[in-house]
Amino acid sequence: LMYRLINIHQNDSVFDGACGSGAFLTKSMSNMIQEAGGNGTAKAKEIKRYQLHGIEIDRMIVSLAQSNMLLHLDGHSGIVQGDTTSPEMSQWMHDINFNSDGSLRKHHVTKILLNPPYEKKYKSLDIVNNIFDNMPKGTDAAILLPDHKLEKDSKRKVRKMLKNNRLLKIIKLPDETFSEGVSTSIYIFKLGEPQGDHEIFTCQIKDDGLETVKNQGRQDIH
């Protein structure tokens, strides 16, 4: 759904700054390769080598993410271990997007898919803001966050986010989407465009037609 909401396609470069086991990146890679005509194409090799980027703070989970990418036709080389809010990872994000003269690299990030940790101690809005600060203008981002996150968190962080980036849409997901019982929405941003007086499109997916299957998440059993 998030892949489709921001119109990712085979020529995009996808970034996930809290990639966990790599679900967003593996799904994006599979979709992009399929659009390119299959794993045997030259474009598929380009996608796997240059167009997938991820950061994960936990060393063991980084290994899991890289293994998942290998199982889904490779592409693991773009995933690194680190703290997305750190100066080192800020520099890494900058370097995958910009040349030393400030010009954009050929495979700079064009789309962001992100599901940052929700616990307050992990400072999810710090993660989001640091990613936004190091990505090119015009980048589209789809971010999963708890409902009302932008209301309850630091006003300073939210003001910073909306000063330089535009919130286009908020799409509320069904309450049953996550087994933890956290009510979430997808926030769609356009980077490098101030919010100003622009309106925000909002909607609710009240019922997605799926059912919760024990230990297997939400599925279309019908």
PDB file of C-alpha atoms in Angstrom:
ATOM      1  CA  LEU A   1       0.000   0.000   0.000  1.00  0.00           C
ATOM      2  CA  MET A   2       2.718   2.486   0.942  1.00  0.00           C
ATOM      3  CA  TYR A   3       4.696   1.566  -2.182  1.00  0.00           C
ATOM      4  CA  ARG A   4       1.661   2.450  -4.296  1.00  0.00           C
ATOM      5  CA  LEU A   5       0.683   5.563  -2.326  1.00  0.00           C
ATOM      6  CA  ILE A   6       3.870   7.386  -3.346  1.00  0.00           C
ATOM      7  CA  ASN A   7       4.045   5.808  -6.807  1.00  0.00           C
ATOM      8  CA  ILE A   8       7.360   3.984  -6.475  1.00  0.00           C
ATOM      9  CA  HIS A   9       8.592   2.499  -9.753  1.00  0.00           C
ATOM     10  CA  GLN A  10      11.645   0.757 -11.167  1.00  0.00           C
ATOM     11  CA  ASN A  11      13.643   3.969 -11.667  1.00  0.00           C
ATOM     12  CA  ASP A  12      13.262   5.162  -8.075  1.00  0.00           C
ATOM     13  CA  SER A  13      15.831   4.786  -5.319  1.00  0.00           C
ATOM     14  CA  VAL A  14      14.175   3.719  -2.059  1.00  0.00           C
ATOM     15  CA  PHE A  15      15.414   4.513   1.458  1.00  0.00           C
ATOM     16  CA  ASP A  16      14.345   3.196   4.865  1.00  0.00           C
ATOM     17  CA  GLY A  17      16.077   4.810   7.851  1.00  0.00           C
ATOM     18  CA  ALA A  18      14.772   2.294  10.410  1.00  0.00           C
ATOM     19  CA  CYS A  19      14.643  -0.762   8.194  1.00  0.00           C
ATOM     20  CA  GLY A  20      14.380  -3.526  10.821  1.00  0.00           C
ATOM     21  CA  SER A  21      14.368  -6.881   9.038  1.00  0.00           C
ATOM     22  CA  GLY A  22      14.023  -5.125   5.677  1.00  0.00           C
ATOM     23  CA  ALA A  23      10.335  -5.649   4.824  1.00  0.00           C
ATOM     24  CA  PHE A  24       9.896  -2.343   2.962  1.00  0.00           C
ATOM     25  CA  LEU A  25      13.130  -2.778   1.023  1.00  0.00           C
ATOM     26  CA  THR A  26      12.566  -6.426   0.052  1.00  0.00           C
ATOM     27  CA  LYS A  27       9.038  -5.695  -1.141  1.00  0.00           C
ATOM     28  CA  SER A  28      10.179  -2.635  -3.059  1.00  0.00           C
ATOM     29  CA  MET A  29      13.016  -4.589  -4.647  1.00  0.00           C
ATOM     30  CA  SER A  30      10.686  -7.395  -5.723  1.00  0.00           C
ATOM     31  CA  ASN A  31       8.153  -4.978  -7.204  1.00  0.00           C
ATOM     32  CA  MET A  32      10.796  -2.932  -9.008  1.00  0.00           C
ATOM     33  CA  ILE A  33      12.483  -6.004 -10.477  1.00  0.00           C
ATOM     34  CA  GLN A  34       9.137  -7.339 -11.637  1.00  0.00           C
ATOM     35  CA  GLU A  35       8.405  -4.024 -13.344  1.00  0.00           C
ATOM     36  CA  ALA A  36      11.845  -4.143 -14.960  1.00  0.00           C
ATOM     37  CA  GLY A  37      11.089  -7.497 -16.602  1.00  0.00           C
ATOM     38  CA  GLY A  38      12.586  -9.957 -14.129  1.00  0.00           C
ATOM     39  CA  ASN A  39      15.773 -10.789 -12.263  1.00  0.00           C
ATOM     40  CA  GLY A  40      17.761 -11.582 -15.406  1.00  0.00           C
ATOM     41  CA  THR A  41      17.602  -8.055 -16.805  1.00  0.00           C
ATOM     42  CA  ALA A  42      20.348  -5.448 -16.678  1.00  0.00           C
ATOM     43  CA  LYS A  43      17.931  -3.096 -14.935  1.00  0.00           C
ATOM     44  CA  ALA A  44      17.406  -5.647 -12.144  1.00  0.00           C
ATOM     45  CA  LYS A  45      21.157  -5.637 -11.463  1.00  0.00           C
ATOM     46  CA  GLU A  46      21.123  -1.823 -11.334  1.00  0.00           C
ATOM     47  CA  ILE A  47      18.195  -1.843  -8.884  1.00  0.00           C
ATOM     48  CA  LYS A  48      19.903  -4.307  -6.534  1.00  0.00           C
ATOM     49  CA  ARG A  49      23.253  -2.526  -6.610  1.00  0.00           C
ATOM     50  CA  TYR A  50      22.306   1.143  -6.512  1.00  0.00           C
ATOM     51  CA  GLN A  51      18.627   1.792  -5.772  1.00  0.00           C
ATOM     52  CA  LEU A  52      17.997   0.334  -2.278  1.00  0.00           C
ATOM     53  CA  HIS A  53      19.301   1.925   0.927  1.00  0.00           C
ATOM     54  CA  GLY A  54      18.641   1.161   4.585  1.00  0.00           C
ATOM     55  CA  ILE A  55      19.893   1.901   8.102  1.00  0.00           C
ATOM     56  CA  GLU A  56      19.232  -0.259  11.167  1.00  0.00           C
ATOM     57  CA  ILE A  57      20.641   0.370  14.649  1.00  0.00           C
ATOM     58  CA  ASP A  58      20.629  -3.253  15.913  1.00  0.00           C
ATOM     59  CA  ARG A  59      23.580  -5.312  14.666  1.00  0.00           C
ATOM     60  CA  MET A  60      21.760  -8.654  14.769  1.00  0.00           C
ATOM     61  CA  ILE A  61      18.724  -7.261  12.945  1.00  0.00           C
ATOM     62  CA  VAL A  62      21.010  -5.748  10.281  1.00  0.00           C
ATOM     63  CA  SER A  63      22.261  -9.267   9.567  1.00  0.00           C
ATOM     64  CA  LEU A  64      18.660 -10.475   9.359  1.00  0.00           C
ATOM     65  CA  ALA A  65      17.772  -7.670   6.945  1.00  0.00           C
ATOM     66  CA  GLN A  66      20.756  -8.476   4.733  1.00  0.00           C
ATOM     67  CA  SER A  67      19.803 -12.168   4.764  1.00  0.00           C
ATOM     68  CA  ASN A  68      16.229 -11.307   3.808  1.00  0.00           C
ATOM     69  CA  MET A  69      17.486  -9.224   0.898  1.00  0.00           C
ATOM     70  CA  LEU A  70      19.660 -12.145  -0.220  1.00  0.00           C
ATOM     71  CA  LEU A  71      16.681 -14.491  -0.091  1.00  0.00           C
ATOM     72  CA  HIS A  72      14.704 -11.982  -2.160  1.00  0.00           C
ATOM     73  CA  LEU A  73      17.210 -11.838  -5.027  1.00  0.00           C
ATOM     74  CA  ASP A  74      20.102  -9.961  -3.330  1.00  0.00           C
ATOM     75  CA  GLY A  75      20.334  -6.182  -2.929  1.00  0.00           C
ATOM     76  CA  HIS A  76      21.752  -6.387   0.611  1.00  0.00           C
ATOM     77  CA  SER A  77      24.783  -4.189  -0.018  1.00  0.00           C
ATOM     78  CA  GLY A  78      22.800  -0.971   0.560  1.00  0.00           C
ATOM     79  CA  ILE A  79      21.933  -1.772   4.207  1.00  0.00           C
ATOM     80  CA  VAL A  80      24.248  -0.466   6.941  1.00  0.00           C
ATOM     81  CA  GLN A  81      24.313  -0.596  10.746  1.00  0.00           C
ATOM     82  CA  GLY A  82      24.097   2.676  12.642  1.00  0.00           C
ATOM     83  CA  ASP A  83      22.049   5.245  14.546  1.00  0.00           C
ATOM     84  CA  THR A  84      20.026   7.258  12.017  1.00  0.00           C
ATOM     85  CA  THR A  85      20.251  10.353  14.248  1.00  0.00           C
ATOM     86  CA  SER A  86      24.062  10.246  14.568  1.00  0.00           C
ATOM     87  CA  PRO A  87      26.522  12.532  12.721  1.00  0.00           C
ATOM     88  CA  GLU A  88      28.076   9.464  11.073  1.00  0.00           C
ATOM     89  CA  MET A  89      24.784   8.335   9.561  1.00  0.00           C
ATOM     90  CA  SER A  90      23.919  11.925   8.637  1.00  0.00           C
ATOM     91  CA  GLN A  91      27.099  12.004   6.577  1.00  0.00           C
ATOM     92  CA  TRP A  92      26.319   8.590   5.064  1.00  0.00           C
ATOM     93  CA  MET A  93      22.839   9.736   4.024  1.00  0.00           C
ATOM     94  CA  HIS A  94      24.289  12.909   2.550  1.00  0.00           C
ATOM     95  CA  ASP A  95      26.936  10.975   0.627  1.00  0.00           C
ATOM     96  CA  ILE A  96      24.477   8.567  -1.036  1.00  0.00           C
ATOM     97  CA  ASN A  97      22.602  11.588  -2.393  1.00  0.00           C
ATOM     98  CA  PHE A  98      25.104  14.333  -3.137  1.00  0.00           C
ATOM     99  CA  ASN A  99      28.477  14.676  -4.851  1.00  0.00           C
ATOM    100  CA  SER A 100      31.251  16.703  -3.230  1.00  0.00           C
ATOM    101  CA  ASP A 101      30.203  19.768  -5.263  1.00  0.00           C
ATOM    102  CA  GLY A 102      26.617  19.530  -3.986  1.00  0.00           C
ATOM    103  CA  SER A 103      25.154  18.125  -7.176  1.00  0.00           C
ATOM    104  CA  LEU A 104      22.842  15.117  -7.020  1.00  0.00           C
ATOM    105  CA  ARG A 105      24.207  11.641  -7.559  1.00  0.00           C
ATOM    106  CA  LYS A 106      22.688   9.551 -10.350  1.00  0.00           C
ATOM    107  CA  HIS A 107      20.913   7.167  -7.963  1.00  0.00           C
ATOM    108  CA  HIS A 108      19.988   9.647  -5.237  1.00  0.00           C
ATOM    109  CA  VAL A 109      17.025   8.775  -3.018  1.00  0.00           C
ATOM    110  CA  THR A 110      13.660   9.647  -4.550  1.00  0.00           C
ATOM    111  CA  LYS A 111      11.271   7.741  -2.253  1.00  0.00           C
ATOM    112  CA  ILE A 112      11.277   7.043   1.501  1.00  0.00           C
ATOM    113  CA  LEU A 113       9.368   4.264   3.261  1.00  0.00           C
ATOM    114  CA  LEU A 114       9.649   4.431   7.040  1.00  0.00           C
ATOM    115  CA  ASN A 115       8.180   2.800  10.150  1.00  0.00           C
ATOM    116  CA  PRO A 116      10.282   4.249  13.008  1.00  0.00           C
ATOM    117  CA  PRO A 117      10.097   2.792  16.534  1.00  0.00           C
ATOM    118  CA  TYR A 118       7.181   4.302  18.438  1.00  0.00           C
ATOM    119  CA  GLU A 119       8.584   4.210  21.982  1.00  0.00           C
ATOM    120  CA  LYS A 120       9.447   7.702  23.222  1.00  0.00           C
ATOM    121  CA  LYS A 121      13.005   6.698  24.175  1.00  0.00           C
ATOM    122  CA  TYR A 122      13.838   6.080  20.491  1.00  0.00           C
ATOM    123  CA  LYS A 123      12.829   9.647  19.509  1.00  0.00           C
ATOM    124  CA  SER A 124      10.965   8.796  16.313  1.00  0.00           C
ATOM    125  CA  LEU A 125      10.596  12.433  15.226  1.00  0.00           C
ATOM    126  CA  ASP A 126      14.364  12.947  15.623  1.00  0.00           C
ATOM    127  CA  ILE A 127      14.813  10.038  13.212  1.00  0.00           C
ATOM    128  CA  VAL A 128      12.322  11.551  10.762  1.00  0.00           C
ATOM    129  CA  ASN A 129      13.797  15.054  10.937  1.00  0.00           C
ATOM    130  CA  ASN A 130      17.378  13.875  10.478  1.00  0.00           C
ATOM    131  CA  ILE A 131      16.372  11.835   7.441  1.00  0.00           C
ATOM    132  CA  PHE A 132      14.513  14.802   5.966  1.00  0.00           C
ATOM    133  CA  ASP A 133      17.546  17.060   6.537  1.00  0.00           C
ATOM    134  CA  ASN A 134      19.796  14.796   4.478  1.00  0.00           C
ATOM    135  CA  MET A 135      17.530  13.941   1.544  1.00  0.00           C
ATOM    136  CA  PRO A 136      17.058  15.858  -1.731  1.00  0.00           C
ATOM    137  CA  LYS A 137      14.234  18.329  -2.213  1.00  0.00           C
ATOM    138  CA  GLY A 138      11.235  16.798  -3.942  1.00  0.00           C
ATOM    139  CA  THR A 139      11.656  13.372  -2.325  1.00  0.00           C
ATOM    140  CA  ASP A 140       8.368  11.648  -1.480  1.00  0.00           C
ATOM    141  CA  ALA A 141       8.025   9.960   1.923  1.00  0.00           C
ATOM    142  CA  ALA A 142       5.414   7.553   3.326  1.00  0.00           C
ATOM    143  CA  ILE A 143       5.780   7.173   7.100  1.00  0.00           C
ATOM    144  CA  LEU A 144       3.873   4.979   9.566  1.00  0.00           C
ATOM    145  CA  LEU A 145       3.330   6.753  12.888  1.00  0.00           C
ATOM    146  CA  PRO A 146       0.907   6.446  15.805  1.00  0.00           C
ATOM    147  CA  ASP A 147      -2.195   8.600  15.476  1.00  0.00           C
ATOM    148  CA  HIS A 148      -1.755  12.104  16.945  1.00  0.00           C
ATOM    149  CA  LYS A 149       2.050  11.690  17.038  1.00  0.00           C
ATOM    150  CA  LEU A 150       2.503  15.128  15.478  1.00  0.00           C
ATOM    151  CA  GLU A 151       0.190  16.622  18.111  1.00  0.00           C
ATOM    152  CA  LYS A 152       1.627  14.999  21.241  1.00  0.00           C
ATOM    153  CA  ASP A 153       5.348  15.104  20.521  1.00  0.00           C
ATOM    154  CA  SER A 154       7.637  18.134  20.828  1.00  0.00           C
ATOM    155  CA  LYS A 155       6.112  21.176  19.117  1.00  0.00           C
ATOM    156  CA  ARG A 156       9.616  22.315  18.238  1.00  0.00           C
ATOM    157  CA  LYS A 157      10.289  19.093  16.329  1.00  0.00           C
ATOM    158  CA  VAL A 158       6.970  19.291  14.508  1.00  0.00           C
ATOM    159  CA  ARG A 159       7.494  22.970  13.589  1.00  0.00           C
ATOM    160  CA  LYS A 160      10.938  22.101  12.226  1.00  0.00           C
ATOM    161  CA  MET A 161       9.442  19.280  10.161  1.00  0.00           C
ATOM    162  CA  LEU A 162       6.700  21.428   8.625  1.00  0.00           C
ATOM    163  CA  LYS A 163       8.882  24.512   8.112  1.00  0.00           C
ATOM    164  CA  ASN A 164      10.820  22.803   5.338  1.00  0.00           C
ATOM    165  CA  ASN A 165       8.557  19.920   4.295  1.00  0.00           C
ATOM    166  CA  ARG A 166       4.921  19.600   3.298  1.00  0.00           C
ATOM    167  CA  LEU A 167       2.488  17.089   4.819  1.00  0.00           C
ATOM    168  CA  LEU A 168       0.247  16.096   1.912  1.00  0.00           C
ATOM    169  CA  LYS A 169      -1.943  13.331   3.325  1.00  0.00           C
ATOM    170  CA  ILE A 170      -2.849  11.463   6.504  1.00  0.00           C
ATOM    171  CA  ILE A 171      -4.406   8.035   5.934  1.00  0.00           C
ATOM    172  CA  LYS A 172      -5.741   6.413   9.101  1.00  0.00           C
ATOM    173  CA  LEU A 173      -5.407   2.628   9.112  1.00  0.00           C
ATOM    174  CA  PRO A 174      -7.875   0.178  10.691  1.00  0.00           C
ATOM    175  CA  ASP A 175      -7.372  -0.189  14.444  1.00  0.00           C
ATOM    176  CA  GLU A 176      -6.671  -3.913  14.000  1.00  0.00           C
ATOM    177  CA  THR A 177      -3.713  -3.386  11.633  1.00  0.00           C
ATOM    178  CA  PHE A 178      -1.111  -4.047  14.331  1.00  0.00           C
ATOM    179  CA  SER A 179      -1.517  -6.710  16.994  1.00  0.00           C
ATOM    180  CA  GLU A 180       0.044  -4.428  19.632  1.00  0.00           C
ATOM    181  CA  GLY A 181      -3.134  -2.353  19.552  1.00  0.00           C
ATOM    182  CA  VAL A 182      -1.388   0.837  18.452  1.00  0.00           C
ATOM    183  CA  SER A 183      -3.667   2.998  16.301  1.00  0.00           C
ATOM    184  CA  THR A 184      -1.631   4.218  13.327  1.00  0.00           C
ATOM    185  CA  SER A 185      -1.779   6.366  10.226  1.00  0.00           C
ATOM    186  CA  ILE A 186       0.311   6.759   7.091  1.00  0.00           C
ATOM    187  CA  TYR A 187       1.727  10.281   6.719  1.00  0.00           C
ATOM    188  CA  ILE A 188       2.689  11.340   3.188  1.00  0.00           C
ATOM    189  CA  PHE A 189       5.293  14.118   2.864  1.00  0.00           C
ATOM    190  CA  LYS A 190       6.928  16.065   0.036  1.00  0.00           C
ATOM    191  CA  LEU A 191      10.415  17.133   1.123  1.00  0.00           C
ATOM    192  CA  GLY A 192      11.738  20.636   0.549  1.00  0.00           C
ATOM    193  CA  GLU A 193       8.317  22.301   0.228  1.00  0.00           C
ATOM    194  CA  PRO A 194       7.216  24.316   3.304  1.00  0.00           C
ATOM    195  CA  GLN A 195       3.743  23.546   4.640  1.00  0.00           C
ATOM    196  CA  GLY A 196       2.602  27.142   4.621  1.00  0.00           C
ATOM    197  CA  ASP A 197      -1.171  27.343   4.173  1.00  0.00           C
ATOM    198  CA  HIS A 198      -1.466  24.147   2.129  1.00  0.00           C
ATOM    199  CA  GLU A 199      -4.373  21.935   3.102  1.00  0.00           C
ATOM    200  CA  ILE A 200      -3.847  18.317   4.196  1.00  0.00           C
ATOM    201  CA  PHE A 201      -5.927  15.539   2.641  1.00  0.00           C
ATOM    202  CA  THR A 202      -7.192  13.110   5.285  1.00  0.00           C
ATOM    203  CA  CYS A 203      -9.137   9.875   5.116  1.00  0.00           C
ATOM    204  CA  GLN A 204      -9.795   6.710   7.109  1.00  0.00           C
ATOM    205  CA  ILE A 205      -9.625   3.088   6.004  1.00  0.00           C
ATOM    206  CA  LYS A 206     -12.284   1.898   8.410  1.00  0.00           C
ATOM    207  CA  ASP A 207     -12.355  -1.713   7.178  1.00  0.00           C
ATOM    208  CA  ASP A 208      -9.686  -3.279   4.963  1.00  0.00           C
ATOM    209  CA  GLY A 209     -11.496  -6.612   4.517  1.00  0.00           C
ATOM    210  CA  LEU A 210      -8.644  -8.511   6.209  1.00  0.00           C
ATOM    211  CA  GLU A 211      -8.690 -10.809   9.240  1.00  0.00           C
ATOM    212  CA  THR A 212      -6.073 -11.296  11.957  1.00  0.00           C
ATOM    213  CA  VAL A 213      -4.533 -14.785  11.799  1.00  0.00           C
ATOM    214  CA  LYS A 214      -2.629 -15.889  14.914  1.00  0.00           C
ATOM    215  CA  ASN A 215       1.142 -15.363  14.505  1.00  0.00           C
ATOM    216  CA  GLN A 216       0.645 -14.502  10.816  1.00  0.00           C
ATOM    217  CA  GLY A 217      -0.652 -10.942  10.891  1.00  0.00           C
ATOM    218  CA  ARG A 218      -3.494  -9.565   8.794  1.00  0.00           C
ATOM    219  CA  GLN A 219      -4.518 -11.704   5.825  1.00  0.00           C
ATOM    220  CA  ASP A 220      -7.138 -11.824   3.073  1.00  0.00           C
ATOM    221  CA  ILE A 221      -8.694 -15.144   4.099  1.00  0.00           C
ATOM    222  CA  HIS A 222     -11.809 -14.446   2.013  1.00  0.00           C
TER     223      HIS A 222
END
